[in-house]
Short mmCIF file of C-alpha atoms in Angstrom, two decimals:
data_model
loop_
_atom_site.label_atom_id
_atom_site.label_comp_id
_atom_site.label_asym_id
_atom_site.label_seq_id
_atom_site.Cartn_x
_atom_site.Cartn_y
_atom_site.Cartn_z
CA MET A 190 5.03 19.00 -52.19
CA THR A 191 8.52 18.02 -53.30
CA ASP A 192 9.99 20.62 -55.97
CA ASP A 193 12.10 18.08 -56.63
CA GLY A 194 14.95 15.17 -55.26
CA THR A 195 16.39 18.40 -53.07
CA THR A 196 13.63 21.14 -52.94
CA THR A 197 10.43 21.31 -50.68
CA THR A 198 7.79 23.46 -50.46
CA LEU A 199 6.40 24.31 -47.26
CA THR A 200 3.60 24.30 -45.85
CA ASP A 201 1.96 27.21 -43.92
CA ASP A 202 2.24 25.36 -40.63
CA GLU A 203 5.59 24.25 -41.40
CA CYS A 204 6.55 27.86 -42.14
CA TRP A 205 5.24 29.17 -39.05
CA THR A 206 7.68 26.03 -36.60
CA VAL A 207 10.58 27.83 -38.49
CA LEU A 208 9.49 31.78 -38.22
CA ALA A 209 9.07 30.09 -34.31
CA ASP A 210 11.68 28.29 -33.71
CA GLN A 211 14.68 30.88 -34.88
CA PRO A 212 15.48 33.87 -32.21
CA ILE A 213 16.42 36.02 -34.72
CA GLY A 214 15.37 36.78 -38.34
CA ARG A 215 15.86 39.49 -40.93
CA LEU A 216 13.24 42.58 -42.07
CA ALA A 217 12.89 43.94 -45.43
CA THR A 218 12.15 47.41 -46.30
CA ALA A 219 12.28 49.51 -48.81
CA VAL A 220 11.81 53.72 -47.88
CA ALA A 221 12.52 55.94 -51.19
CA GLY A 222 12.94 52.78 -53.69
CA GLU A 223 15.86 52.16 -51.40
CA PRO A 224 15.73 48.41 -49.73
CA GLU A 225 17.37 48.71 -45.95
CA ILE A 226 17.14 44.77 -43.50
CA PHE A 227 17.33 44.57 -40.36
CA PRO A 228 18.71 41.40 -37.78
CA VAL A 229 15.33 41.58 -35.38
CA SER A 230 14.56 39.59 -32.37
CA HIS A 231 11.75 38.15 -32.45
CA ALA A 232 8.26 36.27 -31.73
CA VAL A 233 5.36 34.64 -33.29
CA ALA A 234 1.68 34.95 -31.57
CA ASP A 235 -1.72 34.79 -32.89
CA GLY A 236 -0.56 34.13 -36.95
CA ARG A 237 2.32 37.44 -36.74
CA ILE A 238 5.06 38.43 -36.28
CA TYR A 239 6.69 40.38 -33.04
CA PHE A 240 9.76 42.64 -32.34
CA LEU A 241 10.47 45.37 -30.35
CA THR A 242 12.58 48.29 -31.53
CA ARG A 243 13.77 51.92 -30.36
CA PRO A 244 12.99 54.80 -32.48
CA GLY A 245 15.63 55.02 -35.43
CA SER A 246 15.77 54.39 -38.81
CA LYS A 247 13.97 50.47 -38.19
CA LEU A 248 10.96 52.48 -36.76
CA VAL A 249 10.52 55.32 -38.67
CA GLU A 250 11.04 53.63 -42.29
CA VAL A 251 8.31 51.09 -41.15
CA THR A 252 5.76 54.25 -40.19
CA VAL A 253 7.21 55.47 -43.39
CA ASN A 254 5.97 52.71 -45.69
CA ASN A 255 4.30 49.57 -43.62
CA ARG A 256 4.61 47.11 -46.63
CA VAL A 257 7.64 44.86 -44.92
CA ALA A 258 8.90 41.39 -45.92
CA PHE A 259 10.50 39.58 -43.28
CA GLU A 260 12.87 36.48 -43.16
CA ALA A 261 14.28 32.91 -41.42
CA ASP A 262 16.09 30.69 -42.21
CA GLU A 263 16.86 27.39 -39.67
CA TRP A 264 20.03 25.29 -40.72
CA ARG A 265 20.70 22.04 -39.70
CA PHE A 266 23.18 19.06 -41.13
CA ASP A 267 20.90 17.98 -43.82
CA THR A 268 18.18 20.06 -44.08
CA ALA A 269 18.77 23.98 -44.27
CA SER A 270 15.03 25.52 -44.56
CA SER A 271 14.42 29.35 -45.38
CA VAL A 272 10.22 31.30 -44.52
CA VAL A 273 9.99 34.86 -46.66
CA LEU A 274 6.92 36.15 -45.01
CA LYS A 275 4.88 39.66 -46.48
CA GLY A 276 3.03 41.80 -44.36
CA THR A 277 1.99 45.12 -43.30
CA ALA A 278 3.50 46.02 -40.26
CA GLU A 279 1.81 48.21 -37.46
CA VAL A 280 3.91 49.95 -34.72
CA LEU A 281 1.86 49.09 -31.17
CA GLU A 282 -0.37 52.20 -28.95
CA THR A 283 -3.49 50.72 -27.49
CA ASP A 284 -2.84 49.06 -23.71
CA GLU A 285 -4.34 45.50 -25.59
CA ASP A 286 -1.82 45.27 -28.11
CA ILE A 287 0.89 46.38 -25.71
CA ALA A 288 -0.02 43.78 -23.95
CA ALA A 289 -0.54 40.68 -26.61
CA ALA A 290 3.41 41.39 -27.60
CA GLU A 291 4.26 40.86 -23.83
CA ALA A 292 2.72 38.07 -24.02
CA THR A 293 5.08 36.97 -26.51
CA GLU A 294 7.89 36.55 -24.08
CA LEU A 295 10.79 37.52 -26.35
CA VAL A 296 13.63 37.79 -25.02
CA PRO A 297 15.97 40.45 -26.88
CA TYR A 298 19.15 39.23 -28.18
CA LEU A 299 20.58 42.49 -26.35
CA ASP A 300 19.07 44.40 -24.27
CA ASP A 301 19.01 48.00 -25.26
CA GLY A 302 16.38 49.67 -24.29
CA LYS A 303 14.08 49.05 -26.80
CA ASN A 304 10.77 49.70 -26.00
CA VAL A 305 8.61 50.38 -28.86
CA TRP A 306 6.62 47.07 -30.64
CA VAL A 307 6.11 46.85 -34.10
CA ARG A 308 3.51 43.64 -35.32
CA ILE A 309 3.90 42.65 -38.17
CA THR A 310 -0.09 40.97 -39.42
CA PRO A 311 0.67 38.36 -43.37
CA THR A 312 -0.09 39.48 -46.42
CA GLU A 313 1.81 36.26 -47.90
CA ILE A 314 3.95 33.07 -46.70
CA SER A 315 6.28 30.91 -47.96
CA GLY A 316 8.79 29.06 -47.04
CA ARG A 317 11.42 25.93 -48.69
CA ARG A 318 13.73 22.56 -47.63
CA LEU A 319 16.51 21.56 -49.21
CA THR A 320 17.40 18.58 -48.09
CA ARG A 321 21.17 17.39 -48.84
#
C-alpha cells in the first residue's frame, strides 16, 4: 500500500522480514511513567522476538510492566524501513521455552554473560518504507 510517492506501508510479512534481517533492535519499556530504550541483539522465530539479558534494569522493567515496544530499522542506499512491534514480554523459565529460544541460534553482539531469555509476543506490528 502506498501512502504517497515515497512512503509505503509494509505488510506484516515484510515487517517480520525487516525484524529478522536486523541484528540489533531497540526495546522500549515504561515503568512508573518513565520511558527507557535499550539496544538489544535479537532473533525472530514463530512470530516472536527473542533476546538475552542479565539481571539489571531491562529485566526488572519487563517484570514490573510486561507491555513493551520493539523497533528495528533497515537502511539501504535508496530505501529506509522502520518496524515497530508492540506486545508483551515474558522471562522464559521452562526448559521447553528456553530450548525454543536457544533454537533461534541468537548470537549476542557481546558475549558478556547474559543468560536470561526474554520473549516478546506481539499484539500489534506496523512498518513503513521510505524511498528516495
